[in-house]
mmCIF file of C-alpha atoms in Angstrom:
data_model
loop_
_atom_site.group_PDB
_atom_site.id
_atom_site.type_symbol
_atom_site.label_atom_id
_atom_site.label_comp_id
_atom_site.label_asym_id
_atom_site.label_seq_id
_atom_site.Cartn_x
_atom_site.Cartn_y
_atom_site.Cartn_z
ATOM 1 C CA MET A 1 299.553 61.603 -50.178
ATOM 2 C CA THR A 2 296.775 60.263 -47.991
ATOM 3 C CA SER A 3 298.205 61.170 -44.540
ATOM 4 C CA SER A 4 298.171 64.515 -42.758
ATOM 5 C CA VAL A 5 301.572 63.616 -41.193
ATOM 6 C CA GLN A 6 304.443 62.624 -43.140
ATOM 7 C CA VAL A 7 307.429 60.994 -41.208
ATOM 8 C CA TYR A 8 310.744 61.040 -43.085
ATOM 9 C CA ASN A 9 312.859 58.379 -41.446
ATOM 10 C CA LEU A 10 316.562 58.907 -41.825
ATOM 11 C CA SER A 11 319.718 57.420 -40.236
ATOM 12 C CA GLN A 12 322.333 59.489 -38.297
ATOM 13 C CA ASN A 13 321.989 62.708 -40.346
ATOM 14 C CA VAL A 14 320.241 64.613 -43.157
ATOM 15 C CA GLN A 15 322.350 64.406 -46.425
ATOM 16 C CA GLU A 16 321.856 66.428 -49.547
ATOM 17 C CA ASP A 17 320.620 63.340 -51.494
ATOM 18 C CA ASP A 18 318.031 62.792 -48.704
ATOM 19 C CA LEU A 19 316.628 66.179 -49.546
ATOM 20 C CA GLN A 20 316.722 65.372 -53.173
ATOM 21 C CA HIS A 21 314.376 62.398 -52.514
ATOM 22 C CA LEU A 22 311.770 64.892 -51.540
ATOM 23 C CA GLN A 23 311.877 66.438 -54.981
ATOM 24 C CA LEU A 24 308.999 64.300 -56.183
ATOM 25 C CA PHE A 25 306.695 65.706 -53.526
ATOM 26 C CA THR A 26 307.993 69.277 -53.888
ATOM 27 C CA GLU A 27 307.438 69.170 -57.623
ATOM 28 C CA TYR A 28 303.942 67.760 -57.126
ATOM 29 C CA GLY A 29 303.362 70.549 -54.503
ATOM 30 C CA ARG A 30 304.509 73.168 -56.939
ATOM 31 C CA LEU A 31 302.033 72.013 -59.668
ATOM 32 C CA ALA A 32 299.285 71.683 -57.090
ATOM 33 C CA MET A 33 299.740 75.245 -55.817
ATOM 34 C CA GLU A 34 299.273 76.506 -59.315
ATOM 35 C CA GLU A 35 295.562 75.487 -59.019
ATOM 36 C CA ILE A 36 294.633 75.652 -55.402
ATOM 37 C CA TYR A 37 296.998 78.365 -54.143
ATOM 38 C CA GLU A 38 297.271 76.450 -50.838
ATOM 39 C CA LYS A 39 300.079 74.259 -49.312
ATOM 40 C CA PRO A 40 299.322 70.719 -50.508
ATOM 41 C CA PHE A 41 300.959 68.891 -47.588
ATOM 42 C CA GLN A 42 300.239 69.428 -43.870
ATOM 43 C CA SER A 43 302.970 68.232 -41.598
ATOM 44 C CA LEU A 44 306.446 66.799 -42.262
ATOM 45 C CA MET A 45 308.503 65.269 -39.399
ATOM 46 C CA PHE A 46 312.200 64.480 -39.982
ATOM 47 C CA LEU A 47 313.009 61.552 -37.736
ATOM 48 C CA ILE A 48 316.711 61.244 -37.424
ATOM 49 C CA ARG A 49 317.572 57.877 -35.654
ATOM 50 C CA ASP A 50 320.933 56.800 -34.135
ATOM 51 C CA TRP A 51 321.792 60.505 -33.613
ATOM 52 C CA SER A 52 325.431 60.647 -32.585
ATOM 53 C CA TYR A 53 325.957 64.373 -31.888
ATOM 54 C CA PRO A 54 323.950 65.234 -28.795
ATOM 55 C CA TYR A 55 326.628 67.752 -27.755
ATOM 56 C CA GLU A 56 325.923 69.856 -30.744
ATOM 57 C CA HIS A 57 322.082 69.369 -30.900
ATOM 58 C CA PRO A 58 320.459 67.579 -27.991
ATOM 59 C CA TYR A 59 317.996 64.769 -28.439
ATOM 60 C CA GLY A 60 314.413 65.410 -28.940
ATOM 61 C CA LEU A 61 312.238 68.150 -30.669
ATOM 62 C CA GLU A 62 314.179 71.163 -29.535
ATOM 63 C CA GLY A 63 317.501 69.796 -30.710
ATOM 64 C CA GLY A 64 315.910 68.727 -33.945
ATOM 65 C CA ARG A 65 314.365 72.123 -34.496
ATOM 66 C CA SER A 66 317.797 73.877 -34.243
ATOM 67 C CA PHE A 67 319.374 71.207 -36.413
ATOM 68 C CA LEU A 68 316.790 71.457 -39.048
ATOM 69 C CA GLU A 69 316.897 75.275 -39.272
ATOM 70 C CA LYS A 70 320.576 74.999 -39.939
ATOM 71 C CA ARG A 71 320.196 72.276 -42.471
ATOM 72 C CA LEU A 72 317.372 73.799 -44.407
ATOM 73 C CA GLN A 73 318.877 77.274 -44.470
ATOM 74 C CA VAL A 74 319.200 78.723 -47.919
ATOM 75 C CA LYS A 75 322.594 80.129 -48.772
ATOM 76 C CA GLN A 76 323.805 82.028 -51.816
ATOM 77 C CA THR A 77 326.857 79.815 -52.010
ATOM 78 C CA GLN A 78 324.633 76.732 -52.612
ATOM 79 C CA HIS A 79 323.752 75.307 -56.050
ATOM 80 C CA GLU A 80 320.517 76.677 -57.490
ATOM 81 C CA GLU A 81 318.903 73.159 -57.399
ATOM 82 C CA LEU A 82 319.766 72.844 -53.715
ATOM 83 C CA GLN A 83 318.282 76.266 -53.018
ATOM 84 C CA ASN A 84 315.052 75.377 -54.890
ATOM 85 C CA VAL A 85 314.571 72.094 -53.008
ATOM 86 C CA ARG A 86 314.848 73.881 -49.622
ATOM 87 C CA LYS A 87 312.437 76.690 -50.787
ATOM 88 C CA HIS A 88 309.909 74.105 -52.088
ATOM 89 C CA ILE A 89 309.972 72.133 -48.882
ATOM 90 C CA HIS A 90 309.031 75.196 -46.890
ATOM 91 C CA SER A 91 306.425 76.131 -49.417
ATOM 92 C CA CYS A 92 304.722 72.634 -49.684
ATOM 93 C CA PHE A 93 304.269 71.782 -46.015
ATOM 94 C CA SER A 94 302.240 73.684 -43.413
ATOM 95 C CA SER A 95 304.461 72.666 -40.525
ATOM 96 C CA ILE A 96 308.003 71.118 -40.509
ATOM 97 C CA GLY A 97 309.614 69.496 -37.567
ATOM 98 C CA CYS A 98 312.554 67.274 -36.589
ATOM 99 C CA PHE A 99 313.230 64.727 -33.884
ATOM 100 C CA LEU A 100 316.658 63.497 -32.938
ATOM 101 C CA LEU A 101 316.424 59.967 -31.615
ATOM 102 C CA PRO A 102 319.445 58.159 -29.896
ATOM 103 C CA HIS A 103 320.710 54.723 -30.653
ATOM 104 C CA PRO A 104 318.696 51.885 -28.910
ATOM 105 C CA GLY A 105 321.875 50.202 -27.747
ATOM 106 C CA LEU A 106 324.303 47.510 -28.684
ATOM 107 C CA LYS A 107 322.123 44.686 -27.381
ATOM 108 C CA VAL A 108 319.421 45.727 -29.796
ATOM 109 C CA ALA A 109 321.789 46.183 -32.753
ATOM 110 C CA THR A 110 324.045 43.062 -32.219
ATOM 111 C CA ASN A 111 321.879 40.511 -30.529
ATOM 112 C CA PRO A 112 320.201 38.314 -33.142
ATOM 113 C CA HIS A 113 317.820 37.007 -30.492
ATOM 114 C CA PHE A 114 316.529 40.454 -29.432
ATOM 115 C CA ASP A 115 312.768 40.053 -28.582
ATOM 116 C CA GLY A 116 311.818 43.581 -27.697
ATOM 117 C CA ARG A 117 312.419 43.474 -23.944
ATOM 118 C CA LEU A 118 312.726 46.977 -22.419
ATOM 119 C CA GLY A 119 315.575 45.826 -20.306
ATOM 120 C CA ASP A 120 317.804 45.442 -23.397
ATOM 121 C CA ILE A 121 316.959 48.937 -24.673
ATOM 122 C CA ASP A 122 318.999 51.977 -23.491
ATOM 123 C CA ASP A 123 317.229 54.252 -21.051
ATOM 124 C CA GLU A 124 317.948 57.310 -23.075
ATOM 125 C CA PHE A 125 316.151 55.759 -26.084
ATOM 126 C CA GLN A 126 313.177 54.817 -24.075
ATOM 127 C CA LYS A 127 313.065 58.298 -22.581
ATOM 128 C CA GLN A 128 313.081 60.022 -25.981
ATOM 129 C CA LEU A 129 310.602 57.391 -27.420
ATOM 130 C CA VAL A 130 308.083 58.425 -24.725
ATOM 131 C CA CYS A 131 308.436 61.997 -26.112
ATOM 132 C CA LEU A 132 308.247 61.072 -29.788
ATOM 133 C CA VAL A 133 305.069 59.022 -29.827
ATOM 134 C CA PRO A 134 302.788 61.779 -28.237
ATOM 135 C CA ALA A 135 304.413 64.273 -30.520
ATOM 136 C CA LEU A 136 303.160 62.267 -33.519
ATOM 137 C CA LEU A 137 299.932 60.511 -32.257
ATOM 138 C CA SER A 138 298.487 62.648 -29.484
ATOM 139 C CA ALA A 139 295.038 64.111 -30.159
ATOM 140 C CA GLU A 140 296.119 67.666 -30.009
ATOM 141 C CA ASN A 141 298.923 67.053 -32.548
ATOM 142 C CA LEU A 142 296.929 64.954 -35.006
ATOM 143 C CA VAL A 143 295.031 67.004 -37.619
ATOM 144 C CA GLU A 144 292.341 65.949 -40.070
ATOM 145 C CA LYS A 145 293.581 65.219 -43.594
ATOM 146 C CA GLU A 146 292.965 67.990 -46.120
ATOM 147 C CA ILE A 147 293.340 67.849 -49.898
ATOM 148 C CA GLY A 148 292.729 70.913 -52.090
ATOM 149 C CA GLY A 149 291.694 72.861 -48.984
ATOM 150 C CA ALA A 150 288.814 70.513 -48.205
ATOM 151 C CA MET A 151 288.517 67.939 -45.269
ATOM 152 C CA VAL A 152 288.753 64.352 -46.416
ATOM 153 C CA THR A 153 286.060 61.906 -45.085
ATOM 154 C CA CYS A 154 286.480 58.101 -44.836
ATOM 155 C CA ARG A 155 284.395 57.748 -48.032
ATOM 156 C CA ASP A 156 286.572 60.313 -49.809
ATOM 157 C CA LEU A 157 289.683 58.537 -48.709
ATOM 158 C CA LEU A 158 288.678 55.289 -50.557
ATOM 159 C CA HIS A 159 288.585 57.230 -53.887
ATOM 160 C CA TYR A 160 292.020 58.504 -53.228
ATOM 161 C CA PHE A 161 293.346 55.041 -52.431
ATOM 162 C CA LYS A 162 291.930 53.751 -55.671
ATOM 163 C CA ALA A 163 293.386 56.632 -57.707
ATOM 164 C CA TYR A 164 296.874 56.435 -56.271
ATOM 165 C CA MET A 165 296.990 52.605 -56.649
ATOM 166 C CA LYS A 166 296.606 53.032 -60.281
ATOM 167 C CA ILE A 167 299.588 55.213 -60.676
ATOM 168 C CA TYR A 168 301.844 53.489 -58.200
ATOM 169 C CA GLN A 169 301.327 50.022 -59.877
ATOM 170 C CA GLY A 170 304.457 50.301 -62.068
ATOM 171 C CA GLU A 171 308.029 49.789 -61.069
ATOM 172 C CA ASP A 172 309.077 53.459 -61.530
ATOM 173 C CA LEU A 173 307.927 56.469 -59.501
ATOM 174 C CA PRO A 174 305.063 58.254 -61.285
ATOM 175 C CA HIS A 175 305.525 61.748 -62.790
ATOM 176 C CA PRO A 176 304.295 64.621 -60.554
ATOM 177 C CA LYS A 177 301.790 65.450 -63.286
ATOM 178 C CA SER A 178 300.362 62.007 -63.035
ATOM 179 C CA MET A 179 300.053 62.310 -59.243
ATOM 180 C CA LEU A 180 298.217 65.663 -59.653
ATOM 181 C CA GLN A 181 295.815 64.245 -62.208
ATOM 182 C CA ALA A 182 295.159 61.186 -59.918
ATOM 183 C CA THR A 183 294.514 63.520 -57.038
ATOM 184 C CA ALA A 184 292.129 65.768 -59.199
ATOM 185 C CA GLU A 185 290.278 62.672 -60.384
ATOM 186 C CA ALA A 186 289.858 61.275 -56.817
ATOM 187 C CA ASN A 187 288.852 64.797 -55.617
ATOM 188 C CA ASN A 188 286.069 65.102 -58.225
ATOM 189 C CA LEU A 189 284.898 61.512 -57.590
ATOM 190 C CA ALA A 190 284.642 62.318 -53.891
ATOM 191 C CA ALA A 191 282.622 65.409 -54.589
ATOM 192 C CA VAL A 192 280.275 63.307 -56.915
ATOM 193 C CA ALA A 193 279.868 60.660 -54.146
ATOM 194 C CA GLY A 194 278.999 63.374 -51.563
ATOM 195 C CA ALA A 195 276.475 65.069 -53.815
ATOM 196 C CA LYS A 196 274.856 61.721 -54.722
ATOM 197 C CA ASP A 197 274.616 60.668 -51.099
ATOM 198 C CA LEU A 198 272.764 63.930 -50.272
ATOM 199 C CA TYR A 199 270.370 63.337 -53.041
ATOM 200 C CA ASN A 200 269.707 59.706 -52.006
ATOM 201 C CA LYS A 201 269.135 60.569 -48.380
ATOM 202 C CA SER A 202 266.832 63.380 -49.270
ATOM 203 C CA MET A 203 264.793 61.289 -51.673
ATOM 204 C CA GLU A 204 264.546 58.542 -49.003
ATOM 205 C CA GLN A 205 262.781 61.090 -46.904
ATOM 206 C CA VAL A 206 260.270 61.679 -49.729
ATOM 207 C CA CYS A 207 259.581 58.230 -51.101
ATOM 208 C CA GLY A 208 261.594 55.753 -49.070
ATOM 209 C CA GLY A 209 260.535 52.300 -48.077
ATOM 210 C CA ASP A 210 258.351 53.445 -45.142
ATOM 211 C CA LYS A 211 256.852 56.378 -46.979
ATOM 212 C CA PRO A 212 253.381 56.208 -48.627
ATOM 213 C CA TYR A 213 252.714 56.533 -52.436
ATOM 214 C CA ILE A 214 253.297 60.014 -53.766
ATOM 215 C CA ALA A 215 251.845 61.505 -57.025
ATOM 216 C CA PRO A 216 254.258 61.250 -59.978
ATOM 217 C CA ALA A 217 254.027 64.929 -60.673
ATOM 218 C CA GLU A 218 254.962 65.799 -57.115
ATOM 219 C CA LEU A 219 257.717 63.242 -57.048
ATOM 220 C CA GLU A 220 259.198 64.734 -60.272
ATOM 221 C CA ARG A 221 259.068 68.232 -58.772
ATOM 222 C CA ARG A 222 260.906 67.071 -55.662
ATOM 223 C CA HIS A 223 263.424 65.306 -57.815
ATOM 224 C CA SER A 224 264.115 68.538 -59.797
ATOM 225 C CA ASN A 225 264.632 70.598 -56.637
ATOM 226 C CA LEU A 226 266.920 67.976 -54.985
ATOM 227 C CA ARG A 227 268.881 67.484 -58.216
ATOM 228 C CA GLN A 228 269.588 71.162 -58.362
ATOM 229 C CA VAL A 229 270.660 71.176 -54.732
ATOM 230 C CA SER A 230 273.035 68.208 -55.282
ATOM 231 C CA VAL A 231 274.601 69.815 -58.296
ATOM 232 C CA CYS A 232 275.070 73.045 -56.376
ATOM 233 C CA GLN A 233 276.842 71.237 -53.513
ATOM 234 C CA PHE A 234 279.149 69.517 -56.203
ATOM 235 C CA ARG A 235 280.044 72.841 -57.579
ATOM 236 C CA SER A 236 280.705 74.409 -54.049
ATOM 237 C CA VAL A 237 283.214 71.754 -53.109
ATOM 238 C CA LYS A 238 286.840 72.779 -53.730
ATOM 239 C CA LYS A 239 288.110 70.675 -56.566
ATOM 240 C CA MET A 240 291.258 70.339 -58.699
ATOM 241 C CA GLY A 241 291.687 69.905 -62.456
ATOM 242 C CA GLY A 242 290.002 73.148 -63.842
ATOM 243 C CA ASP A 243 286.568 73.852 -65.054
ATOM 244 C CA GLU A 244 286.621 71.705 -68.111
ATOM 245 C CA PHE A 245 287.918 68.690 -66.113
ATOM 246 C CA CYS A 246 285.328 69.125 -63.463
ATOM 247 C CA ARG A 247 282.465 69.497 -66.087
ATOM 248 C CA ARG A 248 282.917 65.896 -67.056
ATOM 249 C CA TYR A 249 282.258 64.746 -63.482
ATOM 250 C CA GLN A 250 279.376 67.063 -63.165
ATOM 251 C CA ASP A 251 277.859 65.443 -66.266
ATOM 252 C CA GLN A 252 278.561 62.051 -64.617
ATOM 253 C CA LEU A 253 276.748 63.160 -61.462
ATOM 254 C CA GLU A 254 273.694 64.384 -63.318
ATOM 255 C CA ALA A 255 273.435 61.098 -65.262
ATOM 256 C CA GLU A 256 273.663 59.120 -62.007
ATOM 257 C CA LEU A 257 270.930 61.292 -60.385
ATOM 258 C CA ASP A 258 268.724 60.669 -63.283
ATOM 259 C CA LEU A 259 269.226 56.940 -63.069
ATOM 260 C CA ALA A 260 268.596 57.029 -59.283
ATOM 261 C CA PHE A 261 265.376 58.962 -59.965
ATOM 262 C CA SER A 262 264.293 56.293 -62.404
ATOM 263 C CA ASN A 263 264.717 53.631 -59.607
ATOM 264 C CA PHE A 264 262.846 55.793 -57.107
ATOM 265 C CA THR A 265 259.962 56.128 -59.568
ATOM 266 C CA LYS A 266 259.728 52.395 -60.026
ATOM 267 C CA HIS A 267 259.834 51.894 -56.361
ATOM 268 C CA ASN A 268 257.089 54.505 -55.745
ATOM 269 C CA GLU A 269 254.974 52.930 -58.530
ATOM 270 C CA GLY A 270 255.135 49.690 -56.786
ATOM 271 C CA LYS A 271 253.399 51.244 -53.861
ATOM 272 C CA ASN A 272 250.354 52.231 -55.962
ATOM 273 C CA LEU A 273 247.585 49.789 -55.150
ATOM 274 C CA PHE A 274 245.857 50.211 -58.557
ATOM 275 C CA SER A 275 249.186 49.584 -60.325
ATOM 276 C CA ALA A 276 249.811 46.397 -58.298
ATOM 277 C CA ALA A 277 246.300 45.162 -58.976
ATOM 278 C CA ARG A 278 246.454 45.929 -62.755
ATOM 279 C CA THR A 279 247.417 42.389 -63.854
ATOM 280 C CA PRO A 280 244.789 40.358 -61.857
ATOM 281 C CA ALA A 281 242.106 42.965 -62.679
ATOM 282 C CA THR A 282 242.961 42.739 -66.380
ATOM 283 C CA LEU A 283 242.904 39.009 -66.326
ATOM 284 C CA LEU A 284 239.619 38.818 -64.363
ATOM 285 C CA LEU A 285 237.975 41.220 -66.783
ATOM 286 C CA LEU A 286 239.159 39.053 -69.644
ATOM 287 C CA VAL A 287 237.724 36.058 -68.015
ATOM 288 C CA LEU A 288 234.460 37.762 -67.538
ATOM 289 C CA PHE A 289 234.340 39.091 -71.030
ATOM 290 C CA MET A 290 235.032 35.671 -72.507
ATOM 291 C CA TYR A 291 232.554 34.019 -70.296
ATOM 292 C CA LEU A 292 229.749 36.380 -71.426
ATOM 293 C CA ALA A 293 230.955 36.085 -75.036
ATOM 294 C CA SER A 294 230.820 32.223 -74.873
ATOM 295 C CA LEU A 295 227.265 32.371 -73.480
ATOM 296 C CA LEU A 296 226.076 34.794 -76.148
ATOM 297 C CA THR A 297 227.736 33.020 -79.108
ATOM 298 C CA GLY A 298 226.424 29.560 -77.683
ATOM 299 C CA PHE A 299 222.883 31.009 -77.528
ATOM 300 C CA LEU A 300 223.133 32.133 -81.020
ATOM 301 C CA GLY A 301 224.450 28.801 -82.157
ATOM 302 C CA VAL A 302 228.002 29.848 -83.203
ATOM 303 C CA SER A 303 229.641 27.004 -81.450
ATOM 304 C CA ALA A 304 233.187 27.533 -82.952
ATOM 305 C CA VAL A 305 233.401 31.057 -81.580
ATOM 306 C CA ALA A 306 231.957 29.874 -78.145
ATOM 307 C CA THR A 307 234.623 27.171 -77.968
ATOM 308 C CA LEU A 308 237.323 29.766 -78.690
ATOM 309 C CA CYS A 309 236.040 32.151 -76.021
ATOM 310 C CA ASN A 310 236.024 29.204 -73.458
ATOM 311 C CA LEU A 311 239.650 28.398 -74.480
ATOM 312 C CA LEU A 312 240.718 32.047 -73.990
ATOM 313 C CA MET A 313 238.886 32.056 -70.708
ATOM 314 C CA GLY A 314 240.847 28.960 -69.569
ATOM 315 C CA VAL A 315 244.122 30.548 -70.658
ATOM 316 C CA ALA A 316 243.347 33.664 -68.718
ATOM 317 C CA LEU A 317 242.414 31.670 -65.603
ATOM 318 C CA THR A 318 245.638 29.617 -65.906
ATOM 319 C CA ALA A 319 247.669 32.831 -66.266
ATOM 320 C CA LEU A 320 246.063 34.414 -63.234
ATOM 321 C CA CYS A 321 246.825 31.353 -61.075
ATOM 322 C CA LEU A 322 250.462 31.338 -62.276
ATOM 323 C CA TRP A 323 250.795 34.955 -61.583
ATOM 324 C CA ALA A 324 249.470 34.583 -58.098
ATOM 325 C CA TYR A 325 251.827 31.646 -57.506
ATOM 326 C CA THR A 326 254.986 33.627 -58.711
ATOM 327 C CA LYS A 327 254.036 36.672 -56.432
ATOM 328 C CA TYR A 328 253.395 34.448 -53.447
ATOM 329 C CA SER A 329 256.384 32.120 -53.730
ATOM 330 C CA GLY A 330 258.985 34.343 -55.473
ATOM 331 C CA GLU A 331 259.834 31.605 -57.901
ATOM 332 C CA PHE A 332 259.597 31.831 -61.705
ATOM 333 C CA ARG A 333 260.046 35.559 -61.605
ATOM 334 C CA GLN A 334 260.607 35.845 -65.341
ATOM 335 C CA LEU A 335 257.275 34.220 -66.040
ATOM 336 C CA GLY A 336 255.541 36.586 -63.681
ATOM 337 C CA SER A 337 257.152 39.484 -65.487
ATOM 338 C CA ALA A 338 256.041 38.089 -68.767
ATOM 339 C CA ILE A 339 252.441 37.867 -67.525
ATOM 340 C CA ASP A 340 252.562 41.413 -66.194
ATOM 341 C CA THR A 341 253.928 42.620 -69.603
ATOM 342 C CA VAL A 342 251.096 40.882 -71.503
ATOM 343 C CA ALA A 343 248.467 42.150 -68.997
ATOM 344 C CA GLU A 344 249.805 45.700 -69.343
ATOM 345 C CA THR A 345 249.677 45.556 -73.094
ATOM 346 C CA LEU A 346 246.045 44.279 -72.955
ATOM 347 C CA TRP A 347 245.116 46.967 -70.499
ATOM 348 C CA GLU A 348 246.660 49.878 -72.437
ATOM 349 C CA GLN A 349 245.912 48.730 -76.000
ATOM 350 C CA VAL A 350 242.476 47.078 -75.617
ATOM 351 C CA LEU A 351 240.629 47.545 -72.373
ATOM 352 C CA LEU A 352 241.579 51.145 -71.727
ATOM 353 C CA LYS A 353 240.551 52.168 -75.258
ATOM 354 C CA LEU A 354 237.299 50.316 -74.924
ATOM 355 C CA PHE A 355 236.545 52.132 -71.685
ATOM 356 C CA GLU A 356 237.384 55.477 -73.280
ATOM 357 C CA MET A 357 234.960 54.789 -76.190
ATOM 358 C CA ALA A 358 232.221 53.790 -73.770
ATOM 359 C CA ARG A 359 232.647 56.804 -71.615
ATOM 360 C CA SER A 360 232.802 59.204 -74.616
ATOM 361 C CA ARG A 361 229.581 57.708 -75.937
ATOM 362 C CA VAL A 362 227.826 57.988 -72.525
ATOM 363 C CA TRP A 363 229.075 61.569 -72.234
ATOM 364 C CA LEU A 364 227.799 62.580 -75.737
ATOM 365 C CA GLY A 365 224.484 60.908 -75.105
ATOM 366 C CA GLY A 366 223.998 62.877 -71.964
ATOM 367 C CA LEU A 367 225.082 66.185 -73.672
ATOM 368 C CA LEU A 368 222.791 66.012 -76.705
ATOM 369 C CA PRO A 369 219.086 66.820 -76.026
ATOM 370 C CA ALA A 370 216.410 64.273 -76.907
ATOM 371 C CA PRO A 371 214.145 65.173 -79.805
ATOM 372 C CA ARG A 372 210.823 66.520 -78.640
ATOM 373 C CA ALA A 373 207.498 65.621 -80.243
ATOM 374 C CA ARG A 374 206.090 68.400 -82.404
ATOM 375 C CA LEU A 375 202.713 69.815 -81.276
ATOM 376 C CA ALA A 376 199.974 70.613 -83.754
ATOM 377 C CA SER A 377 199.470 74.318 -84.224
ATOM 378 C CA ASN A 378 195.970 75.853 -83.707
ATOM 379 C CA ASN A 379 196.349 77.639 -87.022
ATOM 380 C CA ASN A 380 196.402 74.429 -88.947
ATOM 381 C CA VAL A 381 193.008 73.359 -87.563
ATOM 382 C CA LYS A 382 190.258 74.485 -89.735
ATOM 383 C CA LYS A 383 187.251 75.717 -88.126
ATOM 384 C CA LYS A 384 183.927 74.328 -89.218
ATOM 385 C CA ASN A 385 181.051 76.398 -89.421
#
């Protein structure tokens, strides 16, 4: 399920029950081809070890090819189920091969102390093994894994491992439909991961750790464009499961992109100098205001109010010192967050409104014209004769 090359290791010959064991994969392939219209598996190699009939079919790939053609030949005299298995094997795999491997020798089979020495292995077995390994593992024979017509990356492979582990945890073999559903789930999760990775890398170029502060409106515009690009990439990837099944994962992708944008927004806001200085500025303004209020009320003789203003000024100074310590040392982070919350509330609910009121009054005062003194008219002056 996760390899581009399947090796079916058999002893001495290919029996009918050996072909029946492939029925699970052929049935899965039949269901998969109903959705993707492509062969679900890539390469199948029948490895027949201890081959005892080299006079009929010689060792190696050529003898295996002629033997397999004869074994997989569909005949009208065969039972319908046997015919279907052979047809499905051809339809499910892109390439099918066979290798006939001789017996390694009696010393290997009968000696309990065999330790892998080449001298104890028959020369013919070593010769054929030198041909078998490159046929399976050489660079020109290995192909990239494809599922649903799309290349599988290392990150995608992790999703397939997790999906297949779930369905193979039981004692019995899973149903082909369960395997198909697990493949479709992993296929969509891999597409979600790829689209999300594209979004994160693009947003890092916009407002990453080494990028300067960007205006919130511009950041949201970039997010909208990159979000649309990521969703389009998710839709363009070949997936299994149908439109309704894939729609669930598209909704999941959009929710994860919105959450990632929220984190990028907070990170960008932390680069704003005025935002970072809001808490100390608010506390300093509060200290200044309380200091002036205490002087004024003390001058007017309202000692109780002056004492209260001094107390609030001391609380504000203490909060400012604690906030500076938490930011410098990194300790008592919850206390620092609480001070930030209180300062933000004071700024938005009190100080900002006071500044707005003062600015509006200054603006209205400059807009309205000042009343002019009325001049006496010459007509009202009586002439004296």
